[in-house]
Amino acid sequence: MKKEEARRKGLAARKALHPVERSRYESIIFEKVMAEVSDAAAVGCYVSFGDEADTHRIILELLKRNKRVAVPKTLKSGLEFHVISSMEELKPGVWGIPEPENDDIIPPREIDVMLVPLSAFDDQMHRTGYGKGYYDRILAECRRKTGIAYSCQKTDEIETDPWDVDLDCVITECSG
Ligand code: ADP
Ligand code: MG
């Protein structure tokens, strides 16, 4: 399947989720993410917006557990991860997504687990994002790359380009 089609299907399926179902799945995903990062000292995590699986609750819990939590700032050149100590530090940035404003930049290679948003994924752990390649530009440097999605975002095999970086796993409400 072409990336464009995978993206469109994955995003449409996510948008069509019933709010009650969505909320139930988010709780399952939350528990699985906590298990995934139990040994990690530094965790990178997107700040969810729109109908992405919620990460605000995840970030708060990571901070509570004294992990180093890094969230992305979107620059023209790509994503830059900043270590934060509270959600209150975040201010609306590009597309209104809350972003860090401090100077505490952490290189992706120092992040133990990177929690990654996606539009679609397949059995081979191929990933599509929103079509700007932002995560492709940093994932090659990350140690463990963990996608967060709903199972309805899984598609038939996605055709990839040389710059696409596969994930190590995708956590969904159905993943093992
Ligand atoms: P997405 O991964 O967001 O679904 P694509 O894989 O289609 O999107 O990538 C979108 C664009 O991002 C590509 O056309 C490419 O020009 C750019 N891109 C991807 N990876 C890199 C990279 N490592 N360095 C520079 N540009 C990149
Ligand atoms: Mg890509």
Coordinates of C-alpha atoms and ligand atoms in Angstrom, one line a residue:
M1 CA 0.0 0.0 0.0
K2 CA 1.2 3.5 -0.8
K3 CA 2.1 5.7 2.2
E4 CA -0.5 8.2 1.2
E5 CA -3.3 5.7 1.2
A6 CA -2.1 4.2 4.5
R7 CA -2.0 7.6 6.1
R8 CA -5.5 8.5 4.9
K9 CA -7.0 5.1 6.1
G10 CA -5.2 5.2 9.4
L11 CA -6.3 8.7 10.2
A12 CA -9.9 8.1 9.1
A13 CA -10.2 5.0 11.2
R14 CA -8.8 6.8 14.3
K15 CA -11.2 9.7 13.7
A16 CA -14.2 7.3 13.5
L17 CA -13.6 5.7 16.9
H18 CA -16.5 6.1 19.3
P19 CA -15.5 8.4 22.3
V20 CA -16.4 5.7 24.8
E21 CA -14.3 3.1 23.0
R22 CA -11.5 5.6 22.6
S23 CA -11.4 6.3 26.3
R24 CA -11.4 2.6 27.2
Y25 CA -8.5 2.0 24.7
E26 CA -6.5 4.9 26.1
S27 CA -6.6 3.4 29.6
I28 CA -5.3 0.1 28.3
I29 CA -2.6 1.9 26.3
F30 CA -1.6 3.9 29.3
E31 CA -1.0 0.8 31.4
K32 CA 1.0 -0.8 28.6
V33 CA 3.2 2.3 28.1
M34 CA 4.0 2.3 31.8
A35 CA 5.2 -1.3 31.6
E36 CA 7.2 -0.5 28.4
V37 CA 9.1 2.4 30.1
S38 CA 9.5 0.8 33.5
D39 CA 13.3 0.4 33.1
A40 CA 13.9 3.7 31.2
A41 CA 15.5 6.7 32.8
A42 CA 14.9 9.1 30.0
V43 CA 11.6 8.9 28.0
G44 CA 10.7 10.9 24.9
C45 CA 7.0 11.5 24.3
Y46 CA 4.9 13.5 21.9
V47 CA 2.3 15.9 23.4
S48 CA -1.0 14.5 22.0
F49 CA -3.4 16.8 20.2
G50 CA -6.6 16.2 18.1
D51 CA -7.5 12.5 18.1
E52 CA -4.1 11.1 18.9
A53 CA -4.0 8.7 21.8
D54 CA -3.7 10.8 24.9
T55 CA -0.2 11.3 26.3
H56 CA -0.9 14.1 28.8
R57 CA -1.7 11.4 31.4
I58 CA 1.3 9.4 30.4
I59 CA 3.6 12.5 30.8
L60 CA 2.2 13.4 34.2
E61 CA 2.8 9.8 35.4
L62 CA 6.3 9.7 34.1
L63 CA 7.1 13.0 35.9
K64 CA 5.6 11.5 39.1
R65 CA 7.9 8.5 38.7
N66 CA 10.9 10.8 38.4
K67 CA 11.8 9.9 34.9
R68 CA 13.6 12.4 32.7
V69 CA 10.7 13.4 30.3
A70 CA 11.5 15.0 27.0
V71 CA 8.9 16.4 24.6
P72 CA 9.3 17.8 21.1
K73 CA 9.5 21.4 19.9
T74 CA 8.7 21.7 16.2
L75 CA 11.3 23.7 14.2
K76 CA 11.4 24.1 10.5
S77 CA 14.5 21.9 10.4
G78 CA 12.8 19.1 12.5
L79 CA 12.0 18.1 16.0
E80 CA 14.1 19.2 19.1
F81 CA 13.5 17.4 22.4
H82 CA 13.5 19.3 25.6
V83 CA 13.5 17.9 29.1
I84 CA 10.6 19.3 31.1
S85 CA 9.7 19.1 34.8
S86 CA 6.0 20.1 34.6
M87 CA 3.2 20.3 32.0
E88 CA 2.7 23.9 33.0
E89 CA 6.0 24.7 31.2
L90 CA 4.4 24.0 27.8
K91 CA 3.0 26.8 25.7
P92 CA 1.0 26.5 22.4
G93 CA 3.4 26.3 19.4
V94 CA 3.1 25.2 15.8
W95 CA -0.5 24.1 15.1
G96 CA -1.4 25.0 18.7
I97 CA 0.3 21.9 20.0
P98 CA 1.8 22.6 23.5
E99 CA 5.6 22.9 23.3
P100 CA 8.5 23.3 25.7
E101 CA 10.1 26.8 25.9
N102 CA 13.2 26.0 28.0
D103 CA 16.8 25.5 26.9
D104 CA 17.1 22.0 28.3
I105 CA 17.7 20.2 25.0
I106 CA 18.5 16.5 25.0
P107 CA 20.0 14.6 22.0
P108 CA 17.7 11.8 20.8
R109 CA 20.5 9.2 21.4
E110 CA 20.3 9.9 25.1
I111 CA 16.6 9.0 25.2
D112 CA 16.0 5.4 26.3
V113 CA 12.5 5.0 24.9
M114 CA 10.9 7.3 22.3
L115 CA 7.1 7.2 22.2
V116 CA 6.1 8.1 18.7
P117 CA 2.7 9.2 17.2
L118 CA 1.7 7.7 13.9
S119 CA -1.0 7.8 11.3
A120 CA -0.7 4.1 10.2
F121 CA 1.5 1.1 10.8
D122 CA 1.8 -2.5 9.5
D123 CA 3.0 -5.9 10.7
Q124 CA 6.5 -5.2 9.7
M125 CA 6.6 -2.1 12.0
H126 CA 6.7 0.3 9.1
R127 CA 5.2 3.7 10.1
T128 CA 3.6 6.7 8.4
G129 CA 3.4 10.0 10.2
Y130 CA 1.6 13.1 8.9
G131 CA 3.7 13.3 5.7
K132 CA 6.4 15.7 6.8
G133 CA 9.0 13.1 7.9
Y134 CA 9.7 14.8 11.2
Y135 CA 10.2 11.6 13.2
D136 CA 12.2 10.0 10.4
R137 CA 14.8 12.7 10.9
I138 CA 15.4 11.7 14.5
L139 CA 14.4 8.1 14.9
A140 CA 17.5 6.7 13.4
E141 CA 19.4 8.0 16.5
C142 CA 16.9 6.7 19.0
R143 CA 17.5 3.5 21.0
R144 CA 14.0 2.1 21.3
K145 CA 11.2 3.4 19.1
T146 CA 7.8 2.6 20.4
G147 CA 4.7 3.7 18.4
I148 CA 1.4 4.5 20.1
A149 CA -1.7 3.9 18.1
Y150 CA -5.2 2.3 18.1
S151 CA -5.3 -1.1 16.5
C152 CA -7.7 0.3 13.8
Q153 CA -4.7 2.2 12.4
K154 CA -3.0 -1.0 11.3
T155 CA -3.0 -1.4 7.5
D156 CA -1.7 -3.8 4.9
E157 CA 2.0 -3.6 4.2
I158 CA 3.1 0.0 3.7
E159 CA 5.6 0.8 0.9
T160 CA 8.5 2.6 2.4
D161 CA 11.2 5.0 1.2
P162 CA 14.9 4.8 2.1
W163 CA 14.6 7.5 4.8
D164 CA 11.7 5.8 6.7
V165 CA 12.7 4.3 10.0
D166 CA 10.9 1.2 11.3
L167 CA 9.6 1.1 14.8
D168 CA 10.6 -1.6 17.4
C169 CA 7.0 -2.1 18.5
V170 CA 3.6 -0.4 18.4
I171 CA 1.5 -0.3 21.6
T172 CA -2.2 -0.5 20.9
E173 CA -5.2 -1.6 23.0
C174 CA -4.7 -5.0 21.4
S175 CA -0.9 -5.4 21.3
G176 CA 0.6 -8.3 23.3
Ligands
ADP1 P1 6.0 10.7 7.2 O1 7.1 9.8 7.7 O2 5.7 11.9 8.1 O3 4.7 9.9 6.9 P2 7.4 10.8 4.7 O4 8.2 9.5 5.1 O5 6.6 10.7 3.4 O6 6.4 11.3 5.8 O7 8.5 12.0 4.6 C1 8.1 13.3 4.2 C2 9.3 14.0 3.7 O8 10.2 14.3 4.8 C3 10.1 13.3 2.6 O9 9.7 13.7 1.4 C4 11.5 13.8 2.9 O10 11.8 14.8 2.0 C5 11.5 14.4 4.3 N1 12.4 13.6 5.1 C6 12.2 12.4 5.7 N2 13.3 11.9 6.3 C7 14.2 12.9 6.2 C8 15.6 13.0 6.7 N3 16.2 12.1 7.4 N4 16.2 14.2 6.4 C9 15.7 15.1 5.6 N5 14.4 15.0 5.1 C10 13.7 13.9 5.4
MG2 MG 8.3 8.5 6.8

